[in-house]
Amino acid sequence: MARTNPLAIGRDLAIDLGTANTLIYARGQGVGLNEPS
């Protein structure tokens, strides 16, 4: 299964637009959103 690279927005926030789930990760707080794509 191919995995996309997360899109880094600044140094504190990353978005991963994967095939199954969309993840938004905030440094120091962890995953803030994990929803089906």
Short mmCIF file of the N, C-alpha and C atoms (twelve columns), coordinates in Angstrom:
data_MODEL
# 
_entry.id   MODEL 
# 
loop_
_atom_site.group_PDB 
_atom_site.id 
_atom_site.type_symbol 
_atom_site.label_atom_id 
_atom_site.label_alt_id 
_atom_site.label_comp_id 
_atom_site.label_asym_id 
_atom_site.label_seq_id 
_atom_site.Cartn_x 
_atom_site.Cartn_y 
_atom_site.Cartn_z 
_atom_site.pdbx_PDB_model_num 
ATOM 1   N N  . MET A 1  0.841   -1.164 0.000  1 
ATOM 2   C CA . MET A 1  0.000   0.000  0.000  1 
ATOM 3   C C  . MET A 1  0.891   1.233  0.000  1 
ATOM 4   N N  . ALA A 2  0.626   2.169  -0.890 1 
ATOM 5   C CA . ALA A 2  1.400   3.412  -0.947 1 
ATOM 6   C C  . ALA A 2  0.896   4.374  0.113  1 
ATOM 7   N N  . ARG A 3  1.811   5.103  0.676  1 
ATOM 8   C CA . ARG A 3  1.475   6.081  1.718  1 
ATOM 9   C C  . ARG A 3  1.956   7.442  1.248  1 
ATOM 10  N N  . THR A 4  1.113   8.454  1.358  1 
ATOM 11  C CA . THR A 4  1.513   9.797  0.946  1 
ATOM 12  C C  . THR A 4  2.376   10.441 2.010  1 
ATOM 13  N N  . ASN A 5  3.175   11.388 1.608  1 
ATOM 14  C CA . ASN A 5  3.961   12.160 2.561  1 
ATOM 15  C C  . ASN A 5  3.081   13.253 3.137  1 
ATOM 16  N N  . PRO A 6  3.188   13.492 4.430  1 
ATOM 17  C CA . PRO A 6  2.375   14.555 5.015  1 
ATOM 18  C C  . PRO A 6  2.791   15.915 4.484  1 
ATOM 19  N N  . LEU A 7  1.851   16.813 4.384  1 
ATOM 20  C CA . LEU A 7  2.102   18.189 3.980  1 
ATOM 21  C C  . LEU A 7  2.383   18.986 5.241  1 
ATOM 22  N N  . ALA A 8  3.598   19.483 5.371  1 
ATOM 23  C CA . ALA A 8  3.969   20.254 6.555  1 
ATOM 24  C C  . ALA A 8  3.577   21.709 6.343  1 
ATOM 25  N N  . ILE A 9  2.815   22.238 7.251  1 
ATOM 26  C CA . ILE A 9  2.421   23.639 7.217  1 
ATOM 27  C C  . ILE A 9  3.123   24.297 8.391  1 
ATOM 28  N N  . GLY A 10 4.203   24.966 8.106  1 
ATOM 29  C CA . GLY A 10 5.018   25.511 9.176  1 
ATOM 30  C C  . GLY A 10 5.732   24.381 9.891  1 
ATOM 31  N N  . ARG A 11 6.103   24.610 11.121 1 
ATOM 32  C CA . ARG A 11 6.813   23.595 11.895 1 
ATOM 33  C C  . ARG A 11 5.925   22.900 12.908 1 
ATOM 34  N N  . ASP A 12 4.708   23.370 13.063 1 
ATOM 35  C CA . ASP A 12 3.855   22.873 14.137 1 
ATOM 36  C C  . ASP A 12 2.610   22.121 13.674 1 
ATOM 37  N N  . LEU A 13 2.355   22.094 12.375 1 
ATOM 38  C CA . LEU A 13 1.125   21.491 11.878 1 
ATOM 39  C C  . LEU A 13 1.425   20.701 10.611 1 
ATOM 40  N N  . ALA A 14 0.864   19.498 10.507 1 
ATOM 41  C CA . ALA A 14 1.018   18.679 9.301  1 
ATOM 42  C C  . ALA A 14 -0.325  18.066 8.935  1 
ATOM 43  N N  . ILE A 15 -0.564  17.940 7.627  1 
ATOM 44  C CA . ILE A 15 -1.785  17.328 7.117  1 
ATOM 45  C C  . ILE A 15 -1.385  16.159 6.234  1 
ATOM 46  N N  . ASP A 16 -1.978  14.997 6.483  1 
ATOM 47  C CA . ASP A 16 -1.729  13.802 5.683  1 
ATOM 48  C C  . ASP A 16 -3.029  13.445 4.970  1 
ATOM 49  N N  . LEU A 17 -3.055  13.639 3.657  1 
ATOM 50  C CA . LEU A 17 -4.235  13.317 2.863  1 
ATOM 51  C C  . LEU A 17 -4.075  11.905 2.311  1 
ATOM 52  N N  . GLY A 18 -4.228  10.942 3.177  1 
ATOM 53  C CA . GLY A 18 -4.054  9.540  2.799  1 
ATOM 54  C C  . GLY A 18 -5.242  9.020  2.007  1 
ATOM 55  N N  . THR A 19 -5.135  7.777  1.539  1 
ATOM 56  C CA . THR A 19 -6.217  7.198  0.744  1 
ATOM 57  C C  . THR A 19 -7.397  6.761  1.606  1 
ATOM 58  N N  . ALA A 20 -7.151  6.355  2.828  1 
ATOM 59  C CA . ALA A 20 -8.228  5.885  3.701  1 
ATOM 60  C C  . ALA A 20 -8.653  6.947  4.710  1 
ATOM 61  N N  . ASN A 21 -7.685  7.661  5.293  1 
ATOM 62  C CA . ASN A 21 -7.980  8.657  6.324  1 
ATOM 63  C C  . ASN A 21 -7.224  9.952  6.063  1 
ATOM 64  N N  . THR A 22 -7.813  11.051 6.508  1 
ATOM 65  C CA . THR A 22 -7.140  12.343 6.513  1 
ATOM 66  C C  . THR A 22 -6.748  12.632 7.953  1 
ATOM 67  N N  . LEU A 23 -5.471  12.918 8.170  1 
ATOM 68  C CA . LEU A 23 -4.962  13.201 9.508  1 
ATOM 69  C C  . LEU A 23 -4.456  14.629 9.577  1 
ATOM 70  N N  . ILE A 24 -4.750  15.305 10.667 1 
ATOM 71  C CA . ILE A 24 -4.146  16.600 10.972 1 
ATOM 72  C C  . ILE A 24 -3.432  16.435 12.298 1 
ATOM 73  N N  . TYR A 25 -2.133  16.735 12.280 1 
ATOM 74  C CA . TYR A 25 -1.275  16.536 13.446 1 
ATOM 75  C C  . TYR A 25 -0.717  17.875 13.883 1 
ATOM 76  N N  . ALA A 26 -0.812  18.177 15.172 1 
ATOM 77  C CA . ALA A 26 -0.232  19.387 15.752 1 
ATOM 78  C C  . ALA A 26 0.866   18.986 16.722 1 
ATOM 79  N N  . ARG A 27 2.039   19.576 16.538 1 
ATOM 80  C CA . ARG A 27 3.172   19.264 17.416 1 
ATOM 81  C C  . ARG A 27 2.808   19.594 18.862 1 
ATOM 82  N N  . GLY A 28 3.127   18.681 19.742 1 
ATOM 83  C CA . GLY A 28 2.861   18.876 21.159 1 
ATOM 84  C C  . GLY A 28 1.461   18.462 21.581 1 
ATOM 85  N N  . GLN A 29 0.560   18.275 20.601 1 
ATOM 86  C CA . GLN A 29 -0.810  17.884 20.929 1 
ATOM 87  C C  . GLN A 29 -1.211  16.567 20.288 1 
ATOM 88  N N  . GLY A 30 -0.470  16.133 19.279 1 
ATOM 89  C CA . GLY A 30 -0.773  14.867 18.617 1 
ATOM 90  C C  . GLY A 30 -1.788  15.031 17.502 1 
ATOM 91  N N  . VAL A 31 -2.454  13.936 17.182 1 
ATOM 92  C CA . VAL A 31 -3.425  13.933 16.088 1 
ATOM 93  C C  . VAL A 31 -4.683  14.652 16.547 1 
ATOM 94  N N  . GLY A 32 -5.061  15.700 15.811 1 
ATOM 95  C CA . GLY A 32 -6.246  16.474 16.164 1 
ATOM 96  C C  . GLY A 32 -7.460  16.068 15.353 1 
ATOM 97  N N  . LEU A 33 -7.222  15.436 14.191 1 
ATOM 98  C CA . LEU A 33 -8.318  15.001 13.341 1 
ATOM 99  C C  . LEU A 33 -7.908  13.718 12.647 1 
ATOM 100 N N  . ASN A 34 -8.767  12.729 12.674 1 
ATOM 101 C CA . ASN A 34 -8.533  11.449 11.997 1 
ATOM 102 C C  . ASN A 34 -9.873  11.018 11.427 1 
ATOM 103 N N  . GLU A 35 -10.142 11.415 10.177 1 
ATOM 104 C CA . GLU A 35 -11.438 11.163 9.556  1 
ATOM 105 C C  . GLU A 35 -11.269 10.378 8.263  1 
ATOM 106 N N  . PRO A 36 -12.252 9.561  7.906  1 
ATOM 107 C CA . PRO A 36 -12.208 8.873  6.614  1 
ATOM 108 C C  . PRO A 36 -12.158 9.890  5.476  1 
ATOM 109 N N  . SER A 37 -11.393 9.556  4.443  1 
ATOM 110 C CA . SER A 37 -11.269 10.458 3.281  1 
ATOM 111 C C  . SER A 37 -12.469 10.343 2.368  1 
# 
